[in-house]
Coordinates of C-alpha atoms and ligand atoms in Angstrom, one line a residue:
X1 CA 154.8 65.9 74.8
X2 CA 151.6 64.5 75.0
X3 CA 149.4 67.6 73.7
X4 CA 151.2 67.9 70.5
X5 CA 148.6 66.0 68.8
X6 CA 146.2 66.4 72.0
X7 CA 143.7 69.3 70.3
X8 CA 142.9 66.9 67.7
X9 CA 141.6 64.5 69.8
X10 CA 138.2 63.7 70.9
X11 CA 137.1 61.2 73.7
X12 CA 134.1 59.6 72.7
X13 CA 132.3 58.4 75.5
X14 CA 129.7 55.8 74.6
X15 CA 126.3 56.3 75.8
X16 CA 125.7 52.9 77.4
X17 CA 126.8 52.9 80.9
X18 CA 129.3 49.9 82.2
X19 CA 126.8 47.5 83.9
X20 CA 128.7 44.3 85.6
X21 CA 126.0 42.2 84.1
X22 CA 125.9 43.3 80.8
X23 CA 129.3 41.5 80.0
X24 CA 129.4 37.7 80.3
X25 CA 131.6 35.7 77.8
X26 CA 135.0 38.3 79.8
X27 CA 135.4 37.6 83.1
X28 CA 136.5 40.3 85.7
X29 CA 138.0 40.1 88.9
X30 CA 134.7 38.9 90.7
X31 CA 135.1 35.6 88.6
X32 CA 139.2 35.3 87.5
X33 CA 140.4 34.9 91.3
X34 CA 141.9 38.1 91.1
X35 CA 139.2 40.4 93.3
X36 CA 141.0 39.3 97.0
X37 CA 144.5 41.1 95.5
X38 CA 142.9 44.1 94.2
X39 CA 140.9 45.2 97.3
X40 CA 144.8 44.4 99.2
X41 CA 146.1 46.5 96.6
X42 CA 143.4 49.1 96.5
X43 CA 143.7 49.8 100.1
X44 CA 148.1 50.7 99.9
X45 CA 147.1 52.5 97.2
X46 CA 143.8 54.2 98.5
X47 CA 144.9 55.0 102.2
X48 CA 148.4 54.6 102.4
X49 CA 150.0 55.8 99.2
X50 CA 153.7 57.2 98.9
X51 CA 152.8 59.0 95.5
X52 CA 152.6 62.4 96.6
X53 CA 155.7 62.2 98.9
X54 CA 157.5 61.0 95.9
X55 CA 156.2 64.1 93.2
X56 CA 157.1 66.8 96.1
X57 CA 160.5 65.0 96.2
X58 CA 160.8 64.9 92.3
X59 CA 159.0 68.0 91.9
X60 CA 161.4 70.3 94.9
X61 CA 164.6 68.0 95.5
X62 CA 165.2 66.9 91.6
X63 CA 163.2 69.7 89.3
X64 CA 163.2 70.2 86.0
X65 CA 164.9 67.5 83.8
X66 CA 165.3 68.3 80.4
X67 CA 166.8 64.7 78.5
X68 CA 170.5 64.6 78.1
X69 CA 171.1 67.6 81.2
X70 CA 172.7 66.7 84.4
X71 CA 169.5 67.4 86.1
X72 CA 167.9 64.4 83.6
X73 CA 171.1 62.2 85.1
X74 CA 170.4 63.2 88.5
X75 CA 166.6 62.3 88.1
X76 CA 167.4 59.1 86.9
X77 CA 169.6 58.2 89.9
X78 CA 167.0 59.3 92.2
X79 CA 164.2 56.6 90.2
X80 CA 166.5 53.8 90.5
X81 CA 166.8 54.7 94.3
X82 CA 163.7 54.8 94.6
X83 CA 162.5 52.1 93.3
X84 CA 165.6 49.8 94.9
X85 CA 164.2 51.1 98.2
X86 CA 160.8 49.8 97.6
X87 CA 162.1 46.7 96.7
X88 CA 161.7 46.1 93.1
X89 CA 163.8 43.6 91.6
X90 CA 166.1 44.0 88.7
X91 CA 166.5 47.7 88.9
X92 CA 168.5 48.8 86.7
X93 CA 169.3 52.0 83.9
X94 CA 169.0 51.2 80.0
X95 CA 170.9 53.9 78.4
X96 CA 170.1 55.1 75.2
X97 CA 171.6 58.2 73.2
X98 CA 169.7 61.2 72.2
X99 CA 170.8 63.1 68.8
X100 CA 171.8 66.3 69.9
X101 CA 171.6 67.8 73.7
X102 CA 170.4 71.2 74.2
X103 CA 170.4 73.5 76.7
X104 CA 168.2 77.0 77.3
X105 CA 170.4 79.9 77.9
X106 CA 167.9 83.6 77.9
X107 CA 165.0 84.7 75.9
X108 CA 164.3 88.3 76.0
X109 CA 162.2 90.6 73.5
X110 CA 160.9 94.1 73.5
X111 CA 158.3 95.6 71.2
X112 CA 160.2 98.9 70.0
X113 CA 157.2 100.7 68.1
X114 CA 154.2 101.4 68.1
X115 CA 154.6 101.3 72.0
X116 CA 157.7 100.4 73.8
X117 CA 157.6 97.4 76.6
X118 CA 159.0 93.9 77.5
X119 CA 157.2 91.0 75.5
X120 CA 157.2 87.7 77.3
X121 CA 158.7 84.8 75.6
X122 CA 160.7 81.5 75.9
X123 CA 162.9 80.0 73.3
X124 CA 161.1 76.4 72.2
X125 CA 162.9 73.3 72.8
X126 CA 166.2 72.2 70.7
X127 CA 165.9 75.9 68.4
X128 CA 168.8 78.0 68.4
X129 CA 169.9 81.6 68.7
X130 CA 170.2 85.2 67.7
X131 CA 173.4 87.2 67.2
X132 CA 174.6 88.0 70.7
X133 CA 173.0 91.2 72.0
X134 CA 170.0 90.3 70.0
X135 CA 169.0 92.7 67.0
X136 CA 166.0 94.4 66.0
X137 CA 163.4 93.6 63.2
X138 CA 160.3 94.6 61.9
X139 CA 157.5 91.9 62.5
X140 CA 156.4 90.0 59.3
X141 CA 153.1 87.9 59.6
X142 CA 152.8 83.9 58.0
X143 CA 149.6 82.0 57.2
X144 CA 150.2 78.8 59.5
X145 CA 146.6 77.7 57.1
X146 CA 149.0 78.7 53.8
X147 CA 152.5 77.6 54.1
X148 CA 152.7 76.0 50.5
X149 CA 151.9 79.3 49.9
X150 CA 154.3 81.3 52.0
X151 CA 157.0 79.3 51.2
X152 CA 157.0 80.5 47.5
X153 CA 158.5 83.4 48.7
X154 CA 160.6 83.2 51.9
X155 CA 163.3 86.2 51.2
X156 CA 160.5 88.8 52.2
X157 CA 161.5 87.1 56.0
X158 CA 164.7 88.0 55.5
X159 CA 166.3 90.5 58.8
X160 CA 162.2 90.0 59.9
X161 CA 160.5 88.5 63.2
X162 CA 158.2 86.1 61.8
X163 CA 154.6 86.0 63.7
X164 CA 152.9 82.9 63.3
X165 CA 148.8 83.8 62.3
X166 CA 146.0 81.4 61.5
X167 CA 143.8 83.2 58.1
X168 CA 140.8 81.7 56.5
X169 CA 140.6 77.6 56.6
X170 CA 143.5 75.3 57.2
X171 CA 144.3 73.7 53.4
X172 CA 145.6 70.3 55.0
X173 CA 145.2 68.4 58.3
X174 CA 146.2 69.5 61.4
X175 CA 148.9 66.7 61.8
X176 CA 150.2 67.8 58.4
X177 CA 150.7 71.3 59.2
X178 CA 152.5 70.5 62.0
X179 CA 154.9 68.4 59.8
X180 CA 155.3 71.3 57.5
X181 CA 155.6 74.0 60.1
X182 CA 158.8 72.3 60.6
X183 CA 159.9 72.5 56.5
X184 CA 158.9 76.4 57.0
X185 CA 161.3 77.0 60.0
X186 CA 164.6 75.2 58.0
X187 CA 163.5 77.2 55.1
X188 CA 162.9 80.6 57.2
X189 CA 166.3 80.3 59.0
X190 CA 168.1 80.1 55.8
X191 CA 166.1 82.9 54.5
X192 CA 167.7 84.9 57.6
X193 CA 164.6 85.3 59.8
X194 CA 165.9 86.7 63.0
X195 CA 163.0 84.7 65.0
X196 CA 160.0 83.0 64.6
X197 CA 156.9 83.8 67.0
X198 CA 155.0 80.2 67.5
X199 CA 154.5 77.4 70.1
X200 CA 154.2 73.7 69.3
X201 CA 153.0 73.2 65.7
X202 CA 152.7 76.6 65.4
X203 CA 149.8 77.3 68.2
X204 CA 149.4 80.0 70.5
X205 CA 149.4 79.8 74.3
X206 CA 146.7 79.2 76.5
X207 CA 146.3 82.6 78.8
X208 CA 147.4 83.7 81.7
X209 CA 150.4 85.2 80.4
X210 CA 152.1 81.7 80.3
X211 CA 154.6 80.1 77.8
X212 CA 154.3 76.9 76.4
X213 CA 158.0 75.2 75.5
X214 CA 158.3 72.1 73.6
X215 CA 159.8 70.3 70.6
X216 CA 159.1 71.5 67.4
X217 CA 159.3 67.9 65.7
X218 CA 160.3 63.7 66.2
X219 CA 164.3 64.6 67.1
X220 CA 164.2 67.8 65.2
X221 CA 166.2 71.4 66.0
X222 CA 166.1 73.9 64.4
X223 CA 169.0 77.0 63.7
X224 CA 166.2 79.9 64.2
X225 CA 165.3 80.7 67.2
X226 CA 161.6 79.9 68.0
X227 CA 160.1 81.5 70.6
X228 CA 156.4 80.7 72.4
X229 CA 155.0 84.2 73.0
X230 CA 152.1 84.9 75.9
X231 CA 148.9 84.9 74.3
X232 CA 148.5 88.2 75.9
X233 CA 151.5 90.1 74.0
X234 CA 151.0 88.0 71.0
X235 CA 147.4 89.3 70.4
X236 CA 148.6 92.4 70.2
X237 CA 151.4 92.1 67.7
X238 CA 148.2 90.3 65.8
X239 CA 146.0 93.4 66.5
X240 CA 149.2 95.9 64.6
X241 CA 149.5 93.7 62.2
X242 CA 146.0 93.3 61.3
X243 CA 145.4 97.0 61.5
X244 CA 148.7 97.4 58.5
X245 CA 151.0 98.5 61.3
X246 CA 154.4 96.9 60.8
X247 CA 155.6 96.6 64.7
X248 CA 159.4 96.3 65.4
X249 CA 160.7 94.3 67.9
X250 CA 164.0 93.7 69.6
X251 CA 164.8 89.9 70.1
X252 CA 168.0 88.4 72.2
X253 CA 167.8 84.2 72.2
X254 CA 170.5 82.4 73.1
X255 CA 170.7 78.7 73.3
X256 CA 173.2 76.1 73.1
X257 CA 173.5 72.8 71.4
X258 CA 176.0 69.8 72.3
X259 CA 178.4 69.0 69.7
X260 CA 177.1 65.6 69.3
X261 CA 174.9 63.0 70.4
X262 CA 174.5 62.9 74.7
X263 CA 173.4 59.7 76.5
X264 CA 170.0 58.9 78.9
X265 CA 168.6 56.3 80.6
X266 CA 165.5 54.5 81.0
X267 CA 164.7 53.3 84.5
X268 CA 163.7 49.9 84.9
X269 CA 162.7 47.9 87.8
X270 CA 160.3 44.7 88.0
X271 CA 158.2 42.3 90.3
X272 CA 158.5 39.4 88.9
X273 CA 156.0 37.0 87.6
X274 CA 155.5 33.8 90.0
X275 CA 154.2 31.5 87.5
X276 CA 155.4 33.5 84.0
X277 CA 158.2 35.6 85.0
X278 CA 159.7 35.7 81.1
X279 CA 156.0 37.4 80.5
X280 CA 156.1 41.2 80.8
X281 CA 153.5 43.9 81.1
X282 CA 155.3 47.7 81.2
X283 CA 154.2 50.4 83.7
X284 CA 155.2 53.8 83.3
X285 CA 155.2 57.6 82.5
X286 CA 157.9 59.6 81.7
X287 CA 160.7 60.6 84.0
X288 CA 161.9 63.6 82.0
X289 CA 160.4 67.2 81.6
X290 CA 160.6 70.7 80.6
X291 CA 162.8 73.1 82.2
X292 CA 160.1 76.5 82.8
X293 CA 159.3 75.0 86.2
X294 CA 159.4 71.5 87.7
X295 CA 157.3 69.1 85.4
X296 CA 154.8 68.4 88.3
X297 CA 152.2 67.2 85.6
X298 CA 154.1 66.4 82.6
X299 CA 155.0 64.2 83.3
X300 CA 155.8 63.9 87.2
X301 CA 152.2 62.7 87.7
X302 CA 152.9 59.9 85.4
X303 CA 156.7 58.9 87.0
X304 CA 154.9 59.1 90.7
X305 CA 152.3 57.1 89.2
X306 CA 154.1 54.2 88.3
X307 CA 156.5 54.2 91.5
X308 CA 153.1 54.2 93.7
X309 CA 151.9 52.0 91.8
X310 CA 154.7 49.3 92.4
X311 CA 154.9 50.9 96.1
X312 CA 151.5 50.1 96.6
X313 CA 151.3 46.5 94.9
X314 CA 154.9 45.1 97.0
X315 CA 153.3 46.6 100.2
X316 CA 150.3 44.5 99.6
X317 CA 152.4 41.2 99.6
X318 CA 150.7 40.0 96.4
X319 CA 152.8 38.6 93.9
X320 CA 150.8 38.1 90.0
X321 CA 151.5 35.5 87.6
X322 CA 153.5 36.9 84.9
X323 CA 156.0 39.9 85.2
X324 CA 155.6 43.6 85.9
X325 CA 157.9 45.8 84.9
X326 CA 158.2 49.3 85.4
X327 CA 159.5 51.5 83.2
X328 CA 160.5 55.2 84.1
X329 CA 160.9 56.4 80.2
X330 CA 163.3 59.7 79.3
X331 CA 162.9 61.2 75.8
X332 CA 159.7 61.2 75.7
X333 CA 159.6 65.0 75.3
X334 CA 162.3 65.2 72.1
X335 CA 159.7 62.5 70.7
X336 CA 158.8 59.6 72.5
X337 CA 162.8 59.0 72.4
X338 CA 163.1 56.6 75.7
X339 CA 159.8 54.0 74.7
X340 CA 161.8 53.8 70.7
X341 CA 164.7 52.5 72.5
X342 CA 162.8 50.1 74.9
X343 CA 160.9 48.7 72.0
X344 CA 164.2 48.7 70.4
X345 CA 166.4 47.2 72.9
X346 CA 164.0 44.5 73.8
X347 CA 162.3 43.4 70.3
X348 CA 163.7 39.6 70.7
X349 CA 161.6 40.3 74.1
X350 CA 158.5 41.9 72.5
X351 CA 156.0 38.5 71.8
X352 CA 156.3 38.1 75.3
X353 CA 155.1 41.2 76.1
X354 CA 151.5 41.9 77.5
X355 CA 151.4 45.3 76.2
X356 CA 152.2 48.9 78.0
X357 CA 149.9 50.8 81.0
X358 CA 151.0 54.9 80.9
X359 CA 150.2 57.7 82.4
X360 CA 150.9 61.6 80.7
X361 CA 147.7 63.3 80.4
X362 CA 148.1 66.1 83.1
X363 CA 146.7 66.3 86.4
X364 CA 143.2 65.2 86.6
X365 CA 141.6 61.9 87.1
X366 CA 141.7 58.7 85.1
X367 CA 138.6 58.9 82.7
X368 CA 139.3 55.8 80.3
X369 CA 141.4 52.9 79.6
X370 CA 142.7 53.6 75.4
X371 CA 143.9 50.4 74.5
X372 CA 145.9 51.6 71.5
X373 CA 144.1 50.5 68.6
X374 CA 143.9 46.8 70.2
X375 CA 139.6 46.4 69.6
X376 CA 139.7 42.6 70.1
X377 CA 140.5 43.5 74.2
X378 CA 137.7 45.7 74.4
X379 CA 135.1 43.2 75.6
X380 CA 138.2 41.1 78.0
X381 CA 138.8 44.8 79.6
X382 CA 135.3 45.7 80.0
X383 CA 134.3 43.5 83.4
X384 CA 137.7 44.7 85.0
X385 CA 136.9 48.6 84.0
X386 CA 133.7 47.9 85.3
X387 CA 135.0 46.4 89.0
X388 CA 136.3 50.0 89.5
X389 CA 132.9 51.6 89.4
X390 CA 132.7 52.2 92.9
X391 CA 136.2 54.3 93.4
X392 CA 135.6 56.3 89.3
X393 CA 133.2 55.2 86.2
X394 CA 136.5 54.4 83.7
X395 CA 135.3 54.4 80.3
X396 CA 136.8 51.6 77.6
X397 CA 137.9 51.9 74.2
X398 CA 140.7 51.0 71.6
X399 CA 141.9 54.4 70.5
X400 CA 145.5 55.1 70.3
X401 CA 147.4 57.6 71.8
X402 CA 150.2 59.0 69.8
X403 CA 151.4 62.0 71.9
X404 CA 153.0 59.7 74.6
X405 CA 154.9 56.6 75.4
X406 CA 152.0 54.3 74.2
X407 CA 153.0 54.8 70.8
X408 CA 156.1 53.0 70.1
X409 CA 154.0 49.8 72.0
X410 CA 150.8 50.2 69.3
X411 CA 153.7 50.1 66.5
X412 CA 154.9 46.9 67.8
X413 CA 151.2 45.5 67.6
X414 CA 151.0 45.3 71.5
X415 CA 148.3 47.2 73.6
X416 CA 149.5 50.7 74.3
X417 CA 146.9 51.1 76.9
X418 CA 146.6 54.6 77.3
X419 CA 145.1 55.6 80.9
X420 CA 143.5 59.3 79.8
X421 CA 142.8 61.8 82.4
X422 CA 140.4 64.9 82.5
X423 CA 142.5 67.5 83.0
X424 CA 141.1 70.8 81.6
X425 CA 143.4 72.5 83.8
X426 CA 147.0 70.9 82.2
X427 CA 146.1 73.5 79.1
X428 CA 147.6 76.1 81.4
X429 CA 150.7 73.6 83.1
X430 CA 151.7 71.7 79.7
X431 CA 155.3 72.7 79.0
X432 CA 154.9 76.3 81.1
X433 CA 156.3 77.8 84.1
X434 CA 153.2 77.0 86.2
X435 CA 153.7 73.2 85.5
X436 CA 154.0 72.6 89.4
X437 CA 153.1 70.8 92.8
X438 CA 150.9 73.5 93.7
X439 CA 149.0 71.9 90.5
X440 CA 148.2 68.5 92.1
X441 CA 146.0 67.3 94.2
X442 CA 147.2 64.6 96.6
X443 CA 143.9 62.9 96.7
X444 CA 143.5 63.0 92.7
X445 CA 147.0 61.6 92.2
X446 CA 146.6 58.9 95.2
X447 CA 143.1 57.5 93.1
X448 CA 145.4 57.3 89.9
X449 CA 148.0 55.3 91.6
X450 CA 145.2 52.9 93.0
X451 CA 143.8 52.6 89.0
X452 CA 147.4 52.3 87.6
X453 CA 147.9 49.3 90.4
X454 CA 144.9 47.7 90.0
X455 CA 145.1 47.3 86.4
X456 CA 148.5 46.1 85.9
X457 CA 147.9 43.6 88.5
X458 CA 145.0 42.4 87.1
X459 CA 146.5 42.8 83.6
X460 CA 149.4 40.5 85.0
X461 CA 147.7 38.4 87.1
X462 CA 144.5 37.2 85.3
X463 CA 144.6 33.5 85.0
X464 CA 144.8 33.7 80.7
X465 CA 146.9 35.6 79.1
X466 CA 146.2 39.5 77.8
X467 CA 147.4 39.8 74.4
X468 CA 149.7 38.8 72.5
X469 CA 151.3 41.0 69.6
X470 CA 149.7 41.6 66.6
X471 CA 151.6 40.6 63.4
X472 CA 153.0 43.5 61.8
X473 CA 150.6 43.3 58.4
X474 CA 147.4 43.6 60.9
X475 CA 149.4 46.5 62.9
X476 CA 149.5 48.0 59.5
X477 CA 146.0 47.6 58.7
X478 CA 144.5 48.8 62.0
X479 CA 147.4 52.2 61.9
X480 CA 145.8 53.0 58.5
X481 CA 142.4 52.2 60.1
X482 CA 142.7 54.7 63.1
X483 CA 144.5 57.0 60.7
X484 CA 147.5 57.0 62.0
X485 CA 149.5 56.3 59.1
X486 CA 149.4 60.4 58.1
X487 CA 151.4 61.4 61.0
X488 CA 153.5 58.8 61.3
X489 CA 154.8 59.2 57.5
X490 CA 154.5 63.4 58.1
X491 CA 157.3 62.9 61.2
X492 CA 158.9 60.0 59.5
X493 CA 158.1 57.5 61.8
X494 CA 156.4 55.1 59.7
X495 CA 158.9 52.0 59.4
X496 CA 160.4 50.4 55.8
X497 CA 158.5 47.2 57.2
X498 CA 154.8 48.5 56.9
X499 CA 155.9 50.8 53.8
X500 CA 156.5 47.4 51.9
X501 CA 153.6 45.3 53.8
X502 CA 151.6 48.2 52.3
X503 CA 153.0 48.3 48.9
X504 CA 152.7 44.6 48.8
X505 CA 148.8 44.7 49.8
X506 CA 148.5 47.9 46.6
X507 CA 147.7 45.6 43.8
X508 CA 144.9 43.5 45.3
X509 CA 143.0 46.8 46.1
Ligands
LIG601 ZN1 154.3 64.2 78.9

């Protein structure tokens, strides 16, 4: 999912480069005991890593893996083999049930007039369908930067395609238009659009006449069908409408929705702590995908990640103090579904947790440790960052990252360490048909294994401990104070607790 959220955001890199001296009240691996593991570690990892064998078996023998289809279930069995082969301990599914279960059927349209050809599109995630056969329309444009405006009058959508366009200057946040972009969809299907034309919180695709699926919301479906357009065909429809033409279209979407809820699975497996075992620290990415080709990137780099990551670290023979457990999450594409329910599931677990390491920014290299709005471990996590300087200069800071499995962990007060790639390339593979092998490199995804390792060992292994949750009235503070809090209570997400911690703090301010 990842991307949702991910044009909003900006790495800031700080200007002051990493120097091992500069930091001396933390110590890193040079000074904690830890360094004689991590070179062991860093050499499975570095020149003997399993990673890539692992994505070209995910990627050609399992494929795509939408949550709740029997390719999700088999994809789940084939993680827990994995990791029982390796040797993990513990291994084991936690099941947890998604809302509603959806499955793609066909997604065909033709422009009709001014010029007749085939218009590439696929339906988004969890949206529904036409009348069999499809029917035609005439294309009707709506103001994504004006939907309190549009949505004053929705019957002139009625028996029309409606083409998602961006005019003049947004009149709320980006975040906030994606939550109402979802209010215009339920209002639009009742109105009787016969489709809507827009990708994930209404934006365009990236080129190369590729699609972009996704979900459209936290757990949300909607009775329209959606459809993400090519760029290519969709600039033209813009170019008709912009000149006054009024271009009609012939659109046939068919989906299907389960009756009710459907079950999935996290997969778990763990080394286990030698002198803390009932300590944890969760590894992972996110086992399930999109269906338009085999979720090499998104979030296959992330699930062979963490499996050559544990690989790597039992093949080394070193065993850290407190526990590591990872976590192959599903749901994460219907809305960071699978990482709810761990939280969830485990809460009488979570103060002995160290905090989450996850991987699900595309294909590139690691470029920065986020440590999810925890700024006290900044300076503890700097020396360690800074031992890696001689296999990729990792940057440091506390930003959280809300488009991904790291979420549900910052919520809980823990460090949702985010380990952010640069991918400029995953703009074309998020969500699309070209989301493939041929998209990674071996070597790339063997030097993310070694970082993912590395730090969880070190995370785990470091003579004092990590972190420690944050109570839930600082969680609150430092949401507001990254400015979280707006999305969250746009998708719902933000919890009765830190509603009434907030309400409670009102009359002091
Ligand atoms: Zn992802």
């Amino acid at each position: 999912m990842r991307r949702i959220f991910g044009c909003v955001v900006l790495i800031v890199m700080a200007a002051a480069p990493a120097v091992r001296a500069e930091v001396k009240a933390a110590k890193g691996p040079d000074e904690d005991g830890t360094k004689a593991a991590l070179v062991k570690i860093a050499g499975e990892g570095m020149l003997d890593s399993h990673a890539f064998q692992y994505l070209t078996e995910l990627s050609d023998d399992v494929g795509s893996r939408v949550t709740g289809s029997p390719q999700a279930q088999k994809a789940v069995e084939w993680g827990l083999a994995k990791m029982r082969a390796m040797g993990l301990e513990n291994v084991h599914a936690e099941k947890w049930q998604l809302w509603r279960g959806w499955t793609r059927g066909t997604a065909q349209a033709e422009l009709l007039t001014p010029i007749r050809r085939p218009l590439h599109v696929d339906a988004m995630g969890w949206t529904g369908s036409t009348p069999a056969g499809g029917v035609n329309g005439d294309v009707v444009a709506v103001n994504m930067f004006d939907l309190d405006g549009e949505m004053k009058n929705m019957s002139r959508f009625s028996g029309k395609v409606v083409l998602v366009v961006t005019r003049g200057e947004p009149n709320k946040s980006f975040i906030q238009l994606f939550a109402q972009f979802g209010d215009f969809l339920r209002v639009a299907g009742k109105a009787g659009a016969i489709a809507v034309i827009g990708g994930q919180g209404g934006g365009k695709a990236s080129g190369m006449n590729l699609t972009h699926t996704g979900i459209l919301g936290f757990d949300a479906d909607f009775a329209v069908p959606v459809v993400s357009m090519t760029a290519e065909d969709q600039g033209q429809l813009e170019r008709y409408v912009e000149r006054g033409l009024v271009p009609r279209v012939h659109f046939n979407v068919q989906n299907t929705f389960s009756s009710g809820p459907v079950e999935s699975a996290n997969v778990v497996g763990e080394i286990r702590g030698r002198e803390n075992p009932e300590q944890v620290l969760v590894v992972g990415g996110h086992l399930d995908s999109w269906d338009l080709s085999e979720g090499s990137t998104d979030n296959g780099m992330g699930t062979s990640c963490t499996l050559g990551a544990a690989d790597a670290i039992l093949r080394s023979g070193m065993k850290p103090r407190r526990t590591i457990r990872f976590v192959l999450f599903t749901g994460e594409e219907q809305g960071l579904d699978g990482s709810f329910a761990y939280v969830k599931q485990h809460q009488a677990e979570m103060a002995n947790h160290l905090g989450s390491l996850i991987l699900d920014n595309g294909q590139g290299p690691v470029r920065a440790f986020q440590l999810g709005g925890r700024d006290d471990l900044v300076e503890t996590f700097k020396p360690f960052a800074s031992a890696l300087a001689d296999i990729r200069e990792v940057k440091v800071d506390d930003k959280i990252e809300d488009g991904t499995d790291t979420l549900p962990f910052s919520m809980a007060g823990l460090p949702g360490i985010n380990m952010d790639q640069d991918s400029p390339e995953y703009k074309y593979t998020h969500h699309s048909a070209a989301d493939a092998l041929e998209a990674v490199k071996p070597d790339v995804l063997a030097q993310d294994v070694t970082l993912m390792a590395l730090a969880a060992f070190w995370i785990a292994d470091r003579p004092e401990r990590f972190a420690t949750p944050w109570s839930a009235e600082k969680t609150v503070k430092m949401l507001v104070g990254q400015h979280e809090d707006a999305m969250l209570k746009a998708f719902g997400l933000w919890p009765k607790a830190f509603a009434d911690i907030e309400k409670k703090e009102e009359p002091s301010n």
